[in-house]
Amino acid sequence: MSPNSEKPWAVEEVAASIIGGAPASGSESPVPFFHMLQRLKTTKREGWRRFGVDQGESIADHMYRMSLITMFAPPSLSSRLNIPHCTKMALVHDMAEALVGDITPMDGVSKPEKSRRESTTMDYFVNGLLGNVNGGMTGKEIKAIWQEYEDSVTLESQFVHDVDKIELILQMFEYEKSKQGKLDLGEFTWVATKIMMPEVKAWSDAVMKERDEFWKANGGVHTDFSNEGDETKSEKRETHVANLNEYYGKDGENRS
C-alpha cells in the first residue's frame, strides 16, 4: 500500500499481503519472526530512489553498519555509554519498516501517522510473532529498546540517533563517488546539522571535508544544505528543510 493511500493503514492487511502468506502468529518458535526479518534485507531505503539509485541499500544494510559504528565510540563517549545496548538499539530501531516500509519526509505521511504505523507494527511483532517465544520476554525487550530509541531521552538513544545520521551521510557521499561526480545528493547534507554529540560531529565533519575535496577535484558544483551560506538552489533548500524539520526536529532536537 502506498504511503499516500486514503484507506487507513493496517498492519494486519500489510502482513496478509506478503507473497506466500504472513509468518504464523502464536508460535513458540522464533522461526516465523526470522522469516519476517528477511523483509529488512530486501526492502530498500527509499530516499535514494528519488535520485535514480534504484538498487541501493536495504534497511538491513543501514542498520548493520550502524551497529558496527556504535562499537567505535571514543573513550569520551564509551565511558558513559552501555555500548552493547547501543548496538542492540541500532539493530532494532528500524525493525518496523519490515512492514511499514521506509517512509521519507517527502512521502506526505505525517510524523504522528508514521509513528502510529511503526508502533502498531512493533506490537504486532511482540504480541503476535513473539508473544509465545521464550515466554514473550525477548519480544518485550526488543519493543522496550525500540521505544527507548523513539523517546530519545537516554544518552544511549541520543548516541544512536546521531549514528543514524552519520550512516546516512556516509552513504550519501559513497553514492556520489560511485557516480563519479555526476550525482549531487547535497539535499541530505542538512542532516549533518542535527548531529549533537561532538564525537559524532567530528566524524561527520571528516566526511563532509572529504566530500568537498572530492567535488573540487572533479570540478563540479555541488549542493551543501548543511551550510547556511550556500545559496545553491536556495528555494529548494527552504522547502526541503521545512519537510525535514518535522522528522528530525528543530534546534538540535533528536526525533529521527
mmCIF file of C-alpha atoms in Angstrom:
data_model
loop_
_atom_site.group_PDB
_atom_site.id
_atom_site.type_symbol
_atom_site.label_atom_id
_atom_site.label_comp_id
_atom_site.label_asym_id
_atom_site.label_seq_id
_atom_site.Cartn_x
_atom_site.Cartn_y
_atom_site.Cartn_z
ATOM 1 C CA MET A 1 0.000 0.000 0.000
ATOM 2 C CA SER A 2 1.408 3.395 -0.907
ATOM 3 C CA PRO A 3 2.136 5.916 1.872
ATOM 4 C CA ASN A 4 -0.443 8.314 0.377
ATOM 5 C CA SER A 5 -3.305 5.799 0.239
ATOM 6 C CA GLU A 6 -6.602 7.193 1.566
ATOM 7 C CA LYS A 7 -7.503 3.891 3.235
ATOM 8 C CA PRO A 8 -6.285 3.752 6.851
ATOM 9 C CA TRP A 9 -3.089 1.770 7.114
ATOM 10 C CA ALA A 10 -3.455 -1.537 8.998
ATOM 11 C CA VAL A 11 -0.556 -3.805 9.850
ATOM 12 C CA GLU A 12 -2.636 -6.984 9.574
ATOM 13 C CA GLU A 13 -3.582 -6.150 5.988
ATOM 14 C CA VAL A 14 0.026 -5.493 5.044
ATOM 15 C CA ALA A 15 1.150 -8.754 6.644
ATOM 16 C CA ALA A 16 -1.615 -10.657 4.852
ATOM 17 C CA SER A 17 -0.417 -9.265 1.522
ATOM 18 C CA ILE A 18 3.025 -10.877 1.855
ATOM 19 C CA ILE A 19 3.631 -13.267 -1.025
ATOM 20 C CA GLY A 20 3.352 -16.779 0.363
ATOM 21 C CA GLY A 21 1.366 -15.557 3.345
ATOM 22 C CA ALA A 22 2.199 -13.859 6.614
ATOM 23 C CA PRO A 23 4.506 -15.683 9.040
ATOM 24 C CA ALA A 24 2.475 -17.654 11.568
ATOM 25 C CA SER A 25 1.460 -15.859 14.747
ATOM 26 C CA GLY A 26 1.325 -17.513 18.154
ATOM 27 C CA SER A 27 4.189 -19.931 17.592
ATOM 28 C CA GLU A 28 6.549 -20.872 20.413
ATOM 29 C CA SER A 29 9.341 -20.893 17.833
ATOM 30 C CA PRO A 30 11.084 -17.687 16.696
ATOM 31 C CA VAL A 31 11.332 -19.043 13.134
ATOM 32 C CA PRO A 32 8.257 -17.148 11.835
ATOM 33 C CA PHE A 33 9.827 -13.938 13.123
ATOM 34 C CA PHE A 34 13.117 -14.876 11.465
ATOM 35 C CA HIS A 35 11.212 -15.083 8.181
ATOM 36 C CA MET A 36 9.751 -11.623 8.793
ATOM 37 C CA LEU A 37 13.245 -10.206 9.236
ATOM 38 C CA GLN A 38 14.032 -11.228 5.663
ATOM 39 C CA ARG A 39 11.956 -8.259 4.537
ATOM 40 C CA LEU A 40 14.502 -5.919 6.101
ATOM 41 C CA LYS A 41 17.112 -7.428 3.781
ATOM 42 C CA THR A 42 15.038 -6.857 0.656
ATOM 43 C CA THR A 43 13.230 -3.571 1.381
ATOM 44 C CA LYS A 44 15.206 -0.634 0.007
ATOM 45 C CA ARG A 45 15.810 2.694 1.695
ATOM 46 C CA GLU A 46 13.524 4.973 -0.285
ATOM 47 C CA GLY A 47 15.229 8.357 -0.042
ATOM 48 C CA TRP A 48 17.802 7.451 -2.678
ATOM 49 C CA ARG A 49 15.245 6.343 -5.258
ATOM 50 C CA ARG A 50 14.236 9.932 -5.971
ATOM 51 C CA PHE A 51 17.730 10.412 -7.342
ATOM 52 C CA GLY A 52 17.775 7.319 -9.521
ATOM 53 C CA VAL A 53 19.565 4.992 -7.091
ATOM 54 C CA ASP A 54 17.164 2.103 -7.616
ATOM 55 C CA GLN A 55 19.436 -0.723 -6.457
ATOM 56 C CA GLY A 56 20.603 0.968 -3.310
ATOM 57 C CA GLU A 57 20.985 -0.131 0.268
ATOM 58 C CA SER A 58 18.371 -2.107 2.145
ATOM 59 C CA ILE A 59 17.058 -1.291 5.599
ATOM 60 C CA ALA A 60 19.165 -4.143 6.975
ATOM 61 C CA ASP A 61 22.274 -2.741 5.258
ATOM 62 C CA HIS A 62 21.714 0.574 7.018
ATOM 63 C CA MET A 63 21.170 -0.964 10.451
ATOM 64 C CA TYR A 64 24.137 -3.334 10.129
ATOM 65 C CA ARG A 65 26.653 -0.559 9.509
ATOM 66 C CA MET A 66 25.055 1.480 12.285
ATOM 67 C CA SER A 67 25.528 -1.405 14.706
ATOM 68 C CA LEU A 68 29.244 -1.562 13.892
ATOM 69 C CA ILE A 69 29.646 2.211 14.142
ATOM 70 C CA THR A 70 28.324 2.121 17.718
ATOM 71 C CA MET A 71 31.329 -0.026 18.646
ATOM 72 C CA PHE A 72 33.717 2.778 17.677
ATOM 73 C CA ALA A 73 32.560 5.336 20.217
ATOM 74 C CA PRO A 74 35.729 7.027 21.511
ATOM 75 C CA PRO A 75 36.576 6.776 25.226
ATOM 76 C CA SER A 76 34.987 10.162 25.958
ATOM 77 C CA LEU A 77 31.673 8.578 24.943
ATOM 78 C CA SER A 78 32.112 4.867 25.576
ATOM 79 C CA SER A 79 32.929 5.510 29.231
ATOM 80 C CA ARG A 80 29.431 6.976 29.626
ATOM 81 C CA LEU A 81 27.533 4.540 27.411
ATOM 82 C CA ASN A 82 26.310 0.962 27.525
ATOM 83 C CA ILE A 83 27.792 0.090 24.133
ATOM 84 C CA PRO A 84 26.246 -3.412 23.780
ATOM 85 C CA HIS A 85 22.863 -1.797 24.445
ATOM 86 C CA CYS A 86 23.564 0.817 21.751
ATOM 87 C CA THR A 87 24.472 -1.936 19.303
ATOM 88 C CA LYS A 88 21.177 -3.705 20.012
ATOM 89 C CA MET A 89 19.318 -0.436 19.550
ATOM 90 C CA ALA A 90 20.946 0.163 16.168
ATOM 91 C CA LEU A 91 19.844 -3.314 15.091
ATOM 92 C CA VAL A 92 16.185 -2.864 16.064
ATOM 93 C CA HIS A 93 15.465 0.855 15.602
ATOM 94 C CA ASP A 94 14.072 0.459 12.050
ATOM 95 C CA MET A 95 12.639 -3.031 12.542
ATOM 96 C CA ALA A 96 9.051 -1.859 11.999
ATOM 97 C CA GLU A 97 9.978 -0.910 8.437
ATOM 98 C CA ALA A 98 9.783 -4.610 7.572
ATOM 99 C CA LEU A 99 6.055 -3.926 7.153
ATOM 100 C CA VAL A 100 5.746 -0.143 7.281
ATOM 101 C CA GLY A 101 8.404 0.425 4.637
ATOM 102 C CA ASP A 102 10.908 3.257 4.629
ATOM 103 C CA ILE A 103 8.722 6.371 4.797
ATOM 104 C CA THR A 104 10.689 9.502 3.942
ATOM 105 C CA PRO A 105 9.909 13.161 4.749
ATOM 106 C CA MET A 106 8.870 13.582 1.097
ATOM 107 C CA ASP A 107 6.133 10.921 1.178
ATOM 108 C CA GLY A 108 3.392 13.088 2.640
ATOM 109 C CA VAL A 109 2.905 10.949 5.748
ATOM 110 C CA SER A 110 2.825 12.981 8.957
ATOM 111 C CA LYS A 111 5.200 12.215 11.798
ATOM 112 C CA PRO A 112 2.314 11.128 14.102
ATOM 113 C CA GLU A 113 0.944 8.766 11.433
ATOM 114 C CA LYS A 114 4.386 7.335 10.757
ATOM 115 C CA SER A 115 4.833 6.766 14.488
ATOM 116 C CA ARG A 116 1.409 5.108 14.736
ATOM 117 C CA ARG A 117 2.221 2.671 11.954
ATOM 118 C CA GLU A 118 5.573 1.789 13.441
ATOM 119 C CA SER A 119 4.237 1.348 16.980
ATOM 120 C CA THR A 120 1.359 -0.797 15.711
ATOM 121 C CA THR A 121 3.817 -2.940 13.792
ATOM 122 C CA MET A 122 6.081 -3.418 16.795
ATOM 123 C CA ASP A 123 3.055 -4.509 18.835
ATOM 124 C CA TYR A 124 2.201 -6.979 16.068
ATOM 125 C CA PHE A 125 5.710 -8.411 16.270
ATOM 126 C CA VAL A 126 5.803 -8.539 20.077
ATOM 127 C CA ASN A 127 2.301 -9.885 20.704
ATOM 128 C CA GLY A 128 1.749 -11.887 17.538
ATOM 129 C CA LEU A 129 5.022 -13.318 16.279
ATOM 130 C CA LEU A 130 6.952 -13.272 19.561
ATOM 131 C CA GLY A 131 4.246 -13.433 22.222
ATOM 132 C CA ASN A 132 4.859 -17.118 22.972
ATOM 133 C CA VAL A 133 8.604 -17.189 22.282
ATOM 134 C CA ASN A 134 10.653 -17.508 25.488
ATOM 135 C CA GLY A 135 7.582 -16.515 27.439
ATOM 136 C CA GLY A 136 7.362 -13.322 25.418
ATOM 137 C CA MET A 137 10.382 -11.834 27.170
ATOM 138 C CA THR A 138 12.594 -11.414 24.093
ATOM 139 C CA GLY A 139 9.865 -9.605 22.205
ATOM 140 C CA LYS A 140 9.235 -7.286 25.137
ATOM 141 C CA GLU A 141 12.950 -6.498 25.347
ATOM 142 C CA ILE A 142 13.031 -5.648 21.633
ATOM 143 C CA LYS A 143 9.987 -3.388 21.966
ATOM 144 C CA ALA A 144 11.466 -1.642 25.017
ATOM 145 C CA ILE A 145 14.725 -0.934 23.190
ATOM 146 C CA TRP A 146 12.808 0.315 20.150
ATOM 147 C CA GLN A 147 10.676 2.602 22.330
ATOM 148 C CA GLU A 148 13.769 3.943 24.073
ATOM 149 C CA TYR A 149 15.121 4.971 20.674
ATOM 150 C CA GLU A 150 11.832 6.619 19.750
ATOM 151 C CA ASP A 151 11.682 8.565 23.026
ATOM 152 C CA SER A 152 15.299 9.737 22.589
ATOM 153 C CA VAL A 153 15.764 10.574 26.265
ATOM 154 C CA THR A 154 18.647 8.338 27.342
ATOM 155 C CA LEU A 155 22.232 9.068 26.355
ATOM 156 C CA GLU A 156 22.350 5.739 24.524
ATOM 157 C CA SER A 157 19.337 6.611 22.383
ATOM 158 C CA GLN A 158 20.722 10.055 21.572
ATOM 159 C CA PHE A 159 24.008 8.495 20.508
ATOM 160 C CA VAL A 160 22.226 6.020 18.239
ATOM 161 C CA HIS A 161 20.201 8.865 16.702
ATOM 162 C CA ASP A 162 23.489 10.553 15.838
ATOM 163 C CA VAL A 163 24.846 7.287 14.464
ATOM 164 C CA ASP A 164 21.734 7.016 12.283
ATOM 165 C CA LYS A 165 22.620 10.387 10.778
ATOM 166 C CA ILE A 166 26.337 9.737 10.236
ATOM 167 C CA GLU A 167 25.482 6.468 8.486
ATOM 168 C CA LEU A 168 23.219 8.384 6.098
ATOM 169 C CA ILE A 169 25.936 10.968 5.427
ATOM 170 C CA LEU A 170 28.451 8.222 4.686
ATOM 171 C CA GLN A 171 26.059 6.514 2.279
ATOM 172 C CA MET A 172 25.216 9.800 0.571
ATOM 173 C CA PHE A 173 28.850 10.508 -0.232
ATOM 174 C CA GLU A 174 29.522 6.917 -1.280
ATOM 175 C CA TYR A 175 26.728 7.095 -3.861
ATOM 176 C CA GLU A 176 28.133 10.381 -5.168
ATOM 177 C CA LYS A 177 31.574 8.815 -5.540
ATOM 178 C CA SER A 178 30.145 5.756 -7.283
ATOM 179 C CA LYS A 179 28.589 8.073 -9.897
ATOM 180 C CA GLN A 180 31.942 9.856 -10.343
ATOM 181 C CA GLY A 181 30.585 13.317 -9.657
ATOM 182 C CA LYS A 182 27.511 13.009 -11.868
ATOM 183 C CA LEU A 183 25.083 12.744 -8.951
ATOM 184 C CA ASP A 184 24.624 15.518 -6.383
ATOM 185 C CA LEU A 185 22.943 14.272 -3.212
ATOM 186 C CA GLY A 186 23.501 17.509 -1.342
ATOM 187 C CA GLU A 187 19.905 17.611 -0.089
ATOM 188 C CA PHE A 188 20.922 15.042 2.503
ATOM 189 C CA THR A 189 23.782 17.146 3.904
ATOM 190 C CA TRP A 190 21.296 19.056 6.066
ATOM 191 C CA VAL A 191 21.151 16.027 8.360
ATOM 192 C CA ALA A 192 24.705 16.853 9.462
ATOM 193 C CA THR A 193 23.381 19.932 11.280
ATOM 194 C CA LYS A 194 21.263 17.690 13.523
ATOM 195 C CA ILE A 195 24.171 15.672 14.909
ATOM 196 C CA MET A 196 24.508 16.687 18.550
ATOM 197 C CA MET A 197 27.418 14.801 20.110
ATOM 198 C CA PRO A 198 30.850 16.343 19.420
ATOM 199 C CA GLU A 199 32.433 12.941 18.881
ATOM 200 C CA VAL A 200 29.952 12.008 16.140
ATOM 201 C CA LYS A 201 30.078 15.548 14.758
ATOM 202 C CA ALA A 202 33.820 15.054 14.260
ATOM 203 C CA TRP A 203 33.111 12.003 12.093
ATOM 204 C CA SER A 204 30.536 13.952 10.125
ATOM 205 C CA ASP A 205 32.919 16.868 9.610
ATOM 206 C CA ALA A 206 35.545 14.454 8.289
ATOM 207 C CA VAL A 207 33.097 13.027 5.738
ATOM 208 C CA MET A 208 31.934 16.482 4.668
ATOM 209 C CA LYS A 209 35.539 17.622 4.215
ATOM 210 C CA GLU A 210 36.247 14.528 2.139
ATOM 211 C CA ARG A 211 33.140 15.285 0.079
ATOM 212 C CA ASP A 212 34.203 18.886 -0.571
ATOM 213 C CA GLU A 213 37.633 17.713 -1.703
ATOM 214 C CA PHE A 214 36.051 15.127 -3.991
ATOM 215 C CA TRP A 215 33.820 17.679 -5.698
ATOM 216 C CA LYS A 216 36.651 20.186 -6.091
ATOM 217 C CA ALA A 217 38.825 17.514 -7.681
ATOM 218 C CA ASN A 218 36.015 16.654 -10.079
ATOM 219 C CA GLY A 219 35.355 20.288 -10.968
ATOM 220 C CA GLY A 220 31.670 20.068 -10.144
ATOM 221 C CA VAL A 221 29.309 22.476 -8.391
ATOM 222 C CA HIS A 222 27.632 20.669 -5.528
ATOM 223 C CA THR A 223 24.883 21.427 -3.057
ATOM 224 C CA ASP A 224 25.559 21.714 0.662
ATOM 225 C CA PHE A 225 22.393 22.194 2.698
ATOM 226 C CA SER A 226 24.424 21.959 5.907
ATOM 227 C CA ASN A 227 25.955 25.333 5.048
ATOM 228 C CA GLU A 228 23.633 28.276 5.654
ATOM 229 C CA GLY A 229 25.794 30.386 3.349
ATOM 230 C CA ASP A 230 25.304 28.093 0.378
ATOM 231 C CA GLU A 231 22.817 29.839 -1.894
ATOM 232 C CA THR A 232 22.691 26.955 -4.375
ATOM 233 C CA LYS A 233 19.055 26.094 -5.041
ATOM 234 C CA SER A 234 18.015 28.309 -2.100
ATOM 235 C CA GLU A 235 14.277 27.914 -2.735
ATOM 236 C CA LYS A 236 14.675 24.157 -2.951
ATOM 237 C CA ARG A 237 16.682 24.213 0.264
ATOM 238 C CA GLU A 238 13.965 26.100 2.137
ATOM 239 C CA THR A 239 11.271 23.631 1.060
ATOM 240 C CA HIS A 240 13.442 20.617 1.772
ATOM 241 C CA VAL A 241 14.485 21.814 5.223
ATOM 242 C CA ALA A 242 10.863 22.530 6.135
ATOM 243 C CA ASN A 243 9.969 18.920 5.296
ATOM 244 C CA LEU A 244 12.921 17.520 7.210
ATOM 245 C CA ASN A 245 12.276 19.596 10.318
ATOM 246 C CA GLU A 246 9.113 17.610 11.052
ATOM 247 C CA TYR A 247 11.119 14.390 11.071
ATOM 248 C CA TYR A 248 14.412 15.449 12.634
ATOM 249 C CA GLY A 249 13.202 18.311 14.805
ATOM 250 C CA LYS A 250 14.354 21.888 15.091
ATOM 251 C CA ASP A 251 17.218 23.436 17.023
ATOM 252 C CA GLY A 252 19.048 20.185 17.583
ATOM 253 C CA GLU A 253 16.091 18.124 18.754
ATOM 254 C CA ASN A 254 16.651 14.429 18.011
ATOM 255 C CA ARG A 255 13.470 12.883 16.641
ATOM 256 C CA SER A 256 14.575 10.818 13.641
#
